[in-house]
Coordinates of C-alpha atoms in Angstrom, one line a residue:
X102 CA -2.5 -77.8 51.8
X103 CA -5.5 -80.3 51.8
X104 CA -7.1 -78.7 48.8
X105 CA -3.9 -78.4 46.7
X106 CA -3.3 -81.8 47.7
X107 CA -6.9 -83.1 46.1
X108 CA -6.2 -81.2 43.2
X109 CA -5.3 -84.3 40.8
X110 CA -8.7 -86.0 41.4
X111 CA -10.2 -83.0 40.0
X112 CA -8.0 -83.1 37.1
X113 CA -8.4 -86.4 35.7
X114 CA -12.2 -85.2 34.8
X115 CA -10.4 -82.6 32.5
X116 CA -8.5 -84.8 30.3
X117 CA -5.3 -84.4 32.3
X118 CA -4.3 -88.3 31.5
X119 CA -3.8 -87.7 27.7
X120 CA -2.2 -83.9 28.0
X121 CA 0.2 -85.3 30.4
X122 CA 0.6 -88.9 27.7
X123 CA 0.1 -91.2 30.8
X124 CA -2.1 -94.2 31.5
X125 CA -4.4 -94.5 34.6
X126 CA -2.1 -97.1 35.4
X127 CA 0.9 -95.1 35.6
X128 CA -1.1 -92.5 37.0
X129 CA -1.7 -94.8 39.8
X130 CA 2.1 -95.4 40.4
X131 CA 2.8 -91.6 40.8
X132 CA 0.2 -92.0 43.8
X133 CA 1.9 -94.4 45.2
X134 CA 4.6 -92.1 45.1
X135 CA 2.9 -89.5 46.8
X136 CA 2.4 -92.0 49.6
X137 CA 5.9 -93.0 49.8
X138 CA 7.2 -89.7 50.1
X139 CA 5.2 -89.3 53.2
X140 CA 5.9 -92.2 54.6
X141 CA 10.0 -92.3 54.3
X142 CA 10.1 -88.5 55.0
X143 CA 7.3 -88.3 58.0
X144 CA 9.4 -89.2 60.9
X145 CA 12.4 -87.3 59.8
X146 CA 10.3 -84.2 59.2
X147 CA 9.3 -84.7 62.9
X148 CA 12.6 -85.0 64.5
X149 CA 13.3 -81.2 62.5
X150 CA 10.3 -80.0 63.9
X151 CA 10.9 -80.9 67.2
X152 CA 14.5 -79.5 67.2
X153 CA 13.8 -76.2 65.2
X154 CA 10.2 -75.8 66.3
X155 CA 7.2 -75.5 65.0
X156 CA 6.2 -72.3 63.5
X157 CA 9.7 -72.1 61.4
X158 CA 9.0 -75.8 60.0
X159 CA 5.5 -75.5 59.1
X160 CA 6.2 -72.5 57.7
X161 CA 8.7 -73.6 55.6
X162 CA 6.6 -76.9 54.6
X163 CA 4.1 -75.2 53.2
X164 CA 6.3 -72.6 51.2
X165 CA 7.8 -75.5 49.8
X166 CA 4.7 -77.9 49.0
X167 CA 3.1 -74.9 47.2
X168 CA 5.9 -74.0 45.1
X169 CA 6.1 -77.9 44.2
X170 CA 2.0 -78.2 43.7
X171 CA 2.2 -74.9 41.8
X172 CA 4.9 -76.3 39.5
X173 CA 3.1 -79.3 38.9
X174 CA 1.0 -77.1 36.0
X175 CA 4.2 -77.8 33.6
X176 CA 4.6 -81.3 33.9
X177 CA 3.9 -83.0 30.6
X178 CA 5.6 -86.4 30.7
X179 CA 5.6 -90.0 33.5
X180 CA 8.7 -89.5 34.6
X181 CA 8.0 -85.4 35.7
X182 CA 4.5 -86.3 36.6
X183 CA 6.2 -89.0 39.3
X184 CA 8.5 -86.8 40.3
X185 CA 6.2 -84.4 41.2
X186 CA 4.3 -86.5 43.0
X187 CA 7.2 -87.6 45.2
X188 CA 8.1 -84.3 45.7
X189 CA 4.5 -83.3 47.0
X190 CA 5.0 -86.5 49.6
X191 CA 8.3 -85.3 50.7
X192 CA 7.0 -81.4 51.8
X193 CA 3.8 -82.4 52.9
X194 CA 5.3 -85.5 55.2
X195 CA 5.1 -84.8 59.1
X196 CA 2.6 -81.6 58.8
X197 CA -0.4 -83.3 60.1
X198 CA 1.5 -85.0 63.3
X199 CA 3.7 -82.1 63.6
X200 CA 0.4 -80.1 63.4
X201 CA -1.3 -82.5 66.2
X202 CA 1.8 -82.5 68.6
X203 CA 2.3 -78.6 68.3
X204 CA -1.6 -78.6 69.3
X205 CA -0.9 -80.4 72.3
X206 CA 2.1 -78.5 73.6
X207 CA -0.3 -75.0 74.1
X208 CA -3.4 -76.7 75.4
X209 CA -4.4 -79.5 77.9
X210 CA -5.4 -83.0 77.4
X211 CA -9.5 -82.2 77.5
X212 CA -8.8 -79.1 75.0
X213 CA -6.6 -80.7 72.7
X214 CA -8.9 -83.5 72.4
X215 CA -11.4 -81.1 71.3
X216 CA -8.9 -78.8 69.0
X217 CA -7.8 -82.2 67.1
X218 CA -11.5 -82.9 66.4
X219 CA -11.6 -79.2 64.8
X220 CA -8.6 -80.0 62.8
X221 CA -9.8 -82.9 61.3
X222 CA -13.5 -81.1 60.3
X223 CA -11.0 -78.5 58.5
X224 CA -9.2 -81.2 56.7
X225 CA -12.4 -82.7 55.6
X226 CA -13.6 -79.3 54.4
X227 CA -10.9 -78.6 52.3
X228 CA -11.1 -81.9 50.6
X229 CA -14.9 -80.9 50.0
X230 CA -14.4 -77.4 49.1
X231 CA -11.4 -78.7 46.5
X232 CA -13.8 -80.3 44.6
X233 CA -16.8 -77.1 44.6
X234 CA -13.6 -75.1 43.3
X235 CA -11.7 -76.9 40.7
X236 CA -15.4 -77.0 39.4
X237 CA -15.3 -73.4 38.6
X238 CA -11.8 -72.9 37.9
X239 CA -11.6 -76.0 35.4
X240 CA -14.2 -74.4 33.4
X241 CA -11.0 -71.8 32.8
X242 CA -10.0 -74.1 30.1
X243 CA -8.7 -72.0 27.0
X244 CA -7.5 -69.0 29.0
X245 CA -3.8 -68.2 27.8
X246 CA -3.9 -71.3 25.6
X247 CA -4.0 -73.4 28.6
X248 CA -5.9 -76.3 30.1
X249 CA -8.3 -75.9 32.8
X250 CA -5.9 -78.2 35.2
X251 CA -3.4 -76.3 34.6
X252 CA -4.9 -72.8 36.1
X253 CA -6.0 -75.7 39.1
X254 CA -2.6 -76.6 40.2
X255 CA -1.1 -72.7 39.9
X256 CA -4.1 -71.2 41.4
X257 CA -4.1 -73.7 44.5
X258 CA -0.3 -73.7 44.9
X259 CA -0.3 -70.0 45.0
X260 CA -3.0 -70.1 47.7
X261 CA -1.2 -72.8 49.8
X262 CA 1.8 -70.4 49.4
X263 CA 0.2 -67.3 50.9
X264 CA -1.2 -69.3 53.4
X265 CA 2.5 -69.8 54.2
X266 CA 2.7 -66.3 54.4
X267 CA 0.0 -66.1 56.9
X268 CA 1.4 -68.9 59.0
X269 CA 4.7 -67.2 59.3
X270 CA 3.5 -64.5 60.7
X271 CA 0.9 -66.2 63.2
X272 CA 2.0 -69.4 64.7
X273 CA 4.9 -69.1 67.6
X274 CA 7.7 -71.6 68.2
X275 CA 7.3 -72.5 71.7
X276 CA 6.8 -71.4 75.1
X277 CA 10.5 -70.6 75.1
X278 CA 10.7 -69.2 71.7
X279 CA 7.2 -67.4 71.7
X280 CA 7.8 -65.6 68.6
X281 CA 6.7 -66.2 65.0
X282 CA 9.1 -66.8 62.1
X283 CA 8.5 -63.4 60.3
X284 CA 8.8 -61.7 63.5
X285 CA 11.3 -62.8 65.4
X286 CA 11.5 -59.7 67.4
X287 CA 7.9 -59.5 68.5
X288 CA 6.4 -61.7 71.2
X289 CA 2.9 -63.0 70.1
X290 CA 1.8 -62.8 73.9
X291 CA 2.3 -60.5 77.3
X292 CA 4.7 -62.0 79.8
X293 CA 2.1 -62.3 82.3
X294 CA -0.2 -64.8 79.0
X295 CA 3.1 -66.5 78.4
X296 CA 3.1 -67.3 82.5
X297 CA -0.4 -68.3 82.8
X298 CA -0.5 -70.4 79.4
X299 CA 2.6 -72.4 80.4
X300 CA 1.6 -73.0 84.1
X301 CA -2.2 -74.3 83.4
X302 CA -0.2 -76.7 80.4
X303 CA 2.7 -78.2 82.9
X304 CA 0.0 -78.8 85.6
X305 CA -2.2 -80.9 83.6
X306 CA 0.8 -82.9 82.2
X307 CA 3.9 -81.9 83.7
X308 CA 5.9 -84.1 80.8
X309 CA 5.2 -81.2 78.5
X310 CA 7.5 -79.2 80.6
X311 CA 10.7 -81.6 80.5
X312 CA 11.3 -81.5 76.6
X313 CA 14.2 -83.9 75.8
X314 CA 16.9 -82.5 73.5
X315 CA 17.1 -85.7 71.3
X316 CA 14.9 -88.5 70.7
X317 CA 17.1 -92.0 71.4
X318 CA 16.6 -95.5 70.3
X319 CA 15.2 -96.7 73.7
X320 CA 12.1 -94.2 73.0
X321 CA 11.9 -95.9 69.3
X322 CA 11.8 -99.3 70.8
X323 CA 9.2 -98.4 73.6
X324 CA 7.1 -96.8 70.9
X325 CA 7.1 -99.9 68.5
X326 CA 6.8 -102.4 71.0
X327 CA 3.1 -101.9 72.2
X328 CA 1.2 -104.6 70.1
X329 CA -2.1 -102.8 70.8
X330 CA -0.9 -99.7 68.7
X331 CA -0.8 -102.4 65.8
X332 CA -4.4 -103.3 66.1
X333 CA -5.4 -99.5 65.5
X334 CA -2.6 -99.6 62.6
X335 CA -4.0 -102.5 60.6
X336 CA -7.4 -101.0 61.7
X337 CA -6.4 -97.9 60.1
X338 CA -4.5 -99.6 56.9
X339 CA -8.1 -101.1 56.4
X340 CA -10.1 -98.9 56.4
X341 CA -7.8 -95.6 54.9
X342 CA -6.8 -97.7 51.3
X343 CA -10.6 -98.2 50.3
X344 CA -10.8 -94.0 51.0
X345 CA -7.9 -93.0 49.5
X346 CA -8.7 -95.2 45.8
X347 CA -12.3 -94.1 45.9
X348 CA -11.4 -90.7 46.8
X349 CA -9.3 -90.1 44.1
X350 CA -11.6 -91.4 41.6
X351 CA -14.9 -90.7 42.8
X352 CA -15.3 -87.3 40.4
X353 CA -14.5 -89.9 37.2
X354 CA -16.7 -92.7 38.8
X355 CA -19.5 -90.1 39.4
X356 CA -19.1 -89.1 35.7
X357 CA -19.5 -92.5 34.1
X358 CA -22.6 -92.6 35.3
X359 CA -23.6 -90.2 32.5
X360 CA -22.9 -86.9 34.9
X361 CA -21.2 -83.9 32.8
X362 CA -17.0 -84.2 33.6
X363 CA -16.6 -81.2 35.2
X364 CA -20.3 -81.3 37.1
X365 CA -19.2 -84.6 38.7
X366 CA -16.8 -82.5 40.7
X367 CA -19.2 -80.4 42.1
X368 CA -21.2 -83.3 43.0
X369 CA -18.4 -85.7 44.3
X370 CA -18.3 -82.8 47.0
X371 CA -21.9 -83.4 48.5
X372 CA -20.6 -86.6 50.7
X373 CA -17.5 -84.5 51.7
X374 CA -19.5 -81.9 53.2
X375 CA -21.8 -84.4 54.7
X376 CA -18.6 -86.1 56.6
X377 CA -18.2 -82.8 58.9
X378 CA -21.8 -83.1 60.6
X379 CA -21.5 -86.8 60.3
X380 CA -18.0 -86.5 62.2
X381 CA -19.0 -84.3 64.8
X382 CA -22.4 -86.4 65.7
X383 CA -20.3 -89.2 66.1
X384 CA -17.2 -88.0 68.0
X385 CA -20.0 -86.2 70.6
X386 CA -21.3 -89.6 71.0
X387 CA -17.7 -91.3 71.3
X388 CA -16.3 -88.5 74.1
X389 CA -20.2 -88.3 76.1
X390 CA -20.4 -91.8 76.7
X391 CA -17.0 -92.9 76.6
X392 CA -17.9 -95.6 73.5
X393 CA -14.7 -95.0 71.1
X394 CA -14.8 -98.8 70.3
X395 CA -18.5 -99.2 69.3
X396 CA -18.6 -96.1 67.5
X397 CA -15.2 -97.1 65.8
X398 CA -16.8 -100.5 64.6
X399 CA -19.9 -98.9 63.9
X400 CA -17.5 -96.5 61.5
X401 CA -16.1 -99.3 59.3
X402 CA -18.9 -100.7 59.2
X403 CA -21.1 -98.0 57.4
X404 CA -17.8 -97.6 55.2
X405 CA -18.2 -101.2 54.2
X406 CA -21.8 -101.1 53.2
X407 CA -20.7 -98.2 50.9
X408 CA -18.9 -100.0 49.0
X409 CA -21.6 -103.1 49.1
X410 CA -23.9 -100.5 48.0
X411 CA -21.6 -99.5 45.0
X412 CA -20.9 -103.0 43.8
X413 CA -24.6 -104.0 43.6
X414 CA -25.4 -100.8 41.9
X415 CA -22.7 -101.3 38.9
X416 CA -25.7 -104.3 37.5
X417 CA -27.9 -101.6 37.6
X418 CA -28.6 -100.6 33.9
X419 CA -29.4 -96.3 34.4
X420 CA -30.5 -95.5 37.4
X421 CA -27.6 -92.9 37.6
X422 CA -29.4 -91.3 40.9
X423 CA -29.4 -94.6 43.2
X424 CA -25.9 -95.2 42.1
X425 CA -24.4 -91.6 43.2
X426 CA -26.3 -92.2 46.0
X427 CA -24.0 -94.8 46.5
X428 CA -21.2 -92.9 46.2
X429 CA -22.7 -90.1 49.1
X430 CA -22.9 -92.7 51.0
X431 CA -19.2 -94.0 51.0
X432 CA -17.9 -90.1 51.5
X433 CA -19.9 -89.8 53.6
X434 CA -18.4 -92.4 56.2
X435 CA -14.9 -92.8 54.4
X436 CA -13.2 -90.6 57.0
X437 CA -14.9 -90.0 60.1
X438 CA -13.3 -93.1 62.3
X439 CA -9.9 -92.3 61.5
X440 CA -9.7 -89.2 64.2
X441 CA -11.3 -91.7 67.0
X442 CA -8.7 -94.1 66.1
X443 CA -6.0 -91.4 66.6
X444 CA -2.7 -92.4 67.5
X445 CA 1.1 -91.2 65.8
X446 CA 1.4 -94.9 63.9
X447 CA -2.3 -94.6 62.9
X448 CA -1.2 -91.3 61.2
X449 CA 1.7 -93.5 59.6
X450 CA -1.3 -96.5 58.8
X451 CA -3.1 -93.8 57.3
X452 CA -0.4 -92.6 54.6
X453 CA 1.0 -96.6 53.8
X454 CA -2.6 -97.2 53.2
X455 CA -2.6 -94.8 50.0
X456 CA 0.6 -96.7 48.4
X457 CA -1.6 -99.7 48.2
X458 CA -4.8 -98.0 47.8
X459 CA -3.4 -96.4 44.9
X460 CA -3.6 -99.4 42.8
X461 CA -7.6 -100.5 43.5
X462 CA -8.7 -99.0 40.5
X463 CA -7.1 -100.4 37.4
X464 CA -8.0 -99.0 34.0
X465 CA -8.8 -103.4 33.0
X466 CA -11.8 -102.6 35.6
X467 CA -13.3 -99.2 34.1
X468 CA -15.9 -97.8 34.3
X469 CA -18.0 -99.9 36.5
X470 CA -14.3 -100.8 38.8
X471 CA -16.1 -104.0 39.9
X472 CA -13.4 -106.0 41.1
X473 CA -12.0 -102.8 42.6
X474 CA -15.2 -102.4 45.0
X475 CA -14.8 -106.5 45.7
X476 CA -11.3 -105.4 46.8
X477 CA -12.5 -102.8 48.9
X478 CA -15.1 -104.8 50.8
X479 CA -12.9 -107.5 51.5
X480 CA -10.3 -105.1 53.0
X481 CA -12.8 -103.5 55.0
X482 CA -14.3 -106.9 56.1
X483 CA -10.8 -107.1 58.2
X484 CA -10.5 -103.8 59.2
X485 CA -14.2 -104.5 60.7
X486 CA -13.0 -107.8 62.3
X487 CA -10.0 -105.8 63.3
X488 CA -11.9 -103.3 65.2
X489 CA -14.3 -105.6 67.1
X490 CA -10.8 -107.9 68.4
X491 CA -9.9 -103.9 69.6
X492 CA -12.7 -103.6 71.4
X493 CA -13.3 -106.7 73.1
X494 CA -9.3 -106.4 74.3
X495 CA -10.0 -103.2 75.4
X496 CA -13.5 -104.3 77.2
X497 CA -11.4 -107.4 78.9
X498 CA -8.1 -105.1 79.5
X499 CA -10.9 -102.8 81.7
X500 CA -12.6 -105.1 83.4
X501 CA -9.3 -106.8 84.2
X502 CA -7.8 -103.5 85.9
X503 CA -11.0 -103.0 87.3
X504 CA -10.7 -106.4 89.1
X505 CA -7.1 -105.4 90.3
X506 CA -8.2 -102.1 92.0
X507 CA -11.2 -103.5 93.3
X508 CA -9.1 -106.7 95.1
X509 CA -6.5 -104.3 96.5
X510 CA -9.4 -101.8 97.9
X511 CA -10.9 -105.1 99.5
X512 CA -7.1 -106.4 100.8
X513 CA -6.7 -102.5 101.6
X514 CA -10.0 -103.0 104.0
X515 CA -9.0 -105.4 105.8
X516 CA -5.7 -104.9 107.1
X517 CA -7.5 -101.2 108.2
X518 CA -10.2 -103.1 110.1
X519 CA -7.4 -105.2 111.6
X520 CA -5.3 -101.7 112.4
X521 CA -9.2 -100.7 113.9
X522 CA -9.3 -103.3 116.1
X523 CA -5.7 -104.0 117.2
X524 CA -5.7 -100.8 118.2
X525 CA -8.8 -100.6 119.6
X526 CA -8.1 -103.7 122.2
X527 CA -4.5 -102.6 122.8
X528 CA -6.3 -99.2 124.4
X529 CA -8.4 -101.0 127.0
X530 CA -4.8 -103.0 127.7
X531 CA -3.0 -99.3 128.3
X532 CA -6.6 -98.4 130.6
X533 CA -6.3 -101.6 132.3
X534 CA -2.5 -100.8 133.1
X535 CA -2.2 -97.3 134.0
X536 CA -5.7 -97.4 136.5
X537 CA -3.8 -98.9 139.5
X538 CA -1.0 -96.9 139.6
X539 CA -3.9 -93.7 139.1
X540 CA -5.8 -95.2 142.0
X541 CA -2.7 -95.7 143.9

């Protein structure tokens, strides 16, 4: 899904803007409309999931977002280009959190932490090996009298679809539905693994075993209401808008600096690859010494100085090396905070993000997109102050609980001591009493 999804990035370095008779400015709206597809269909898609269950919706999700991706090789006009794109949002919304959530109903909390972190290094693989790919199959240009973006989207939509395939056969409902949507009659596990995996799940959290039939309105309002959620969405909002813009147009950026089209896809992967090492460094870092905040800030931070980095480099007259470095640099650290900040609205932030992100880079601001970079460092600027107020509520929040627990162990102390020694005076009393009637 991820590198069917990256496909139109790749695309706009094989003239795909004036086969299509669109403008990069219209081009931009029909992102936006890939965002908003997500967003208005995400929590929907959920509810579904949660009542049907995972391995039919999934399934079905990606059967239908590689039909539409696969389909998007005939558009030839704004309006179907749009509607394509909305389309896209609409079967891809709710697969990463239904994804995340159906993680977290087979495996504890310690070994879904780890599994989410796996998730995300394949989602950041597949946006890097999108790019190595469409470099070879763009060079397909001319076969059957077609473009070379044209073999992209049918050859990546057929893939996503027999991953469906795969999917359907693999990936169980539930505990209580342990069989797989193309076979229905076969149980993926013994009775005696089906005992075991349950029992070890419930007794780590037992609210995984007490699955409500229907989500209410009281659970939306308790969900909404916690303000600190907000923090990480704006946090996320910040810092996923900058990505999204500059990952859709690094390949063309990469190319105006006097890089062949198609090459520049191959290259705009190197800082892709280099977030999965980058990733995992960090989040060993963040879960060893329990520092999500720092390494959070510390994130945004080295995101921001890409784009610092990319706006003093477009003075730079050549020099086409030291200003893709720049653009290695902002892959590179795009991505890799989002999984620490993890949270279902930060999911949400993440996808809003790209409806406004979507309009960074203007065609009034090619090649060099100056004022688009400007933009991006001012929007990380507050996702950076964002996630150092985070932290410090966090540090006070701890401390502050810490206080608590310590001043009820100290109150706890005392009235024991007095329990020691009221007890320990009223046994001489019962001595003192019962001797003369012993003596007696």
């Amino acid at each position: 899904m991820i590198t069917a999804r990256g496909n139109i990035a790749n695309a706009l370095t094989d003239n795909f803007l004036k086969e299509v008779h669109i403008t990069q400015d219209q081009f931009n709206v029909g992102q936006q409309m890939l965002s908003l597809g997500i967003v208005l269909f995400e929590i929907p898609s959920n509810m579904i999931l949660y009542r049907v269950g995972a391995g039919k919706w999934l399934t079905l999700q990606l059967f239908l977002f590689g039909t539409v991706s696969t389909f998007q090789a005939f558009q030839n006009s704004y309006s179907s280009f749009c509607a394509s794109r909305f389309l896209l949002g609409m079967t891809e919304s709710g697969f990463i959190p239904g994804g995340l959530w159906t993680l977290s109903t087979w495996y504890t909390r310690k070994e879904t932490a780890k599994r989410v972190m796996f998730f995300y290094f394949g989602n950041q693989l597949g946006q890097a090996s999108s790019k190595l790919i469409a470099y070879g199959i763009l060079h397909m240009r001319g076969v059957g009298g077609k473009p070379g973006w044209f073999w992209l989207f049918v050859l990546m939509g057929a893939f996503t679809i027999f991953s469906g395939f795969i999917l359907g056969f693999l990936l169980p409902d539930s505990f209580k539905n342990p069989h797989s949507t193309f076979l229905p009659n076969v149980s993926l596990f013994t009775p005696r693994e089906l005992c075991i995996l349950r029992k070890r799940v419930i007794r780590d959290d037992p609210m995984k075993g007490q699955k409500k039939k229907r989500i209410g309105l009281p659970a939306f309002k308790k969900a909404f209401s916690n303000w600190r959620m907000w923090i990480h969405f704006l946090i996320t909002l910040s810092n996923n808008g900058p990505q999204r813009a500059f990952d859709t147009y690094s390949p063309s950026i990469i190319s105006a600096f006097g890089f062949p089209s198609l090459t520049s896809n191959a290259l705009a992967s190197v800082g892709l690859f280099l977030q999965v090492p980058t990733s995992f460094a960090f989040s060993y870092i963040s879960d060893r010494f329990n520092k999500r905040g720092p390494t959070v800030i510390a994130g945004i931070s080295m995101h921001l100085l890409g784009y610092i980095f990319n706006r003093i480099f477009t003075e730079f007259t050549g020099r086409r090396g030291v200003k893709y470095f720049g653009v290695v640099w902002t892959q590179t650290f795009g991505t890799f905070s989002h999984p620490l900040n993890i949270a279902w609205i930060v999911i949400m932030g993440a996808n809003i993000a790209g409806i406004y992100g979507a309009q960074i880079f203007r065609s009034d601001d090619k090649p060099k997109y100056r004022r688009g970079f400007s933009i991006n460092i001012a929007v990380l600027t507050v996702g950076a102050f964002l996630a150092v107020v985070g932290y410090i509520d966090d540090v006070w929040r701890r401390r502050r609980i810490a206080r608590q627990v310590r001043d009820n162990f100290s109150d706890q102390t005392l009235v024991d001591e007095e329990k020691r020694r009221g007890s320990a005076v009223g046994g001489v009393d019962d001595i003192k009493a019962v001797a003369p009637r012993t003596i007696g």
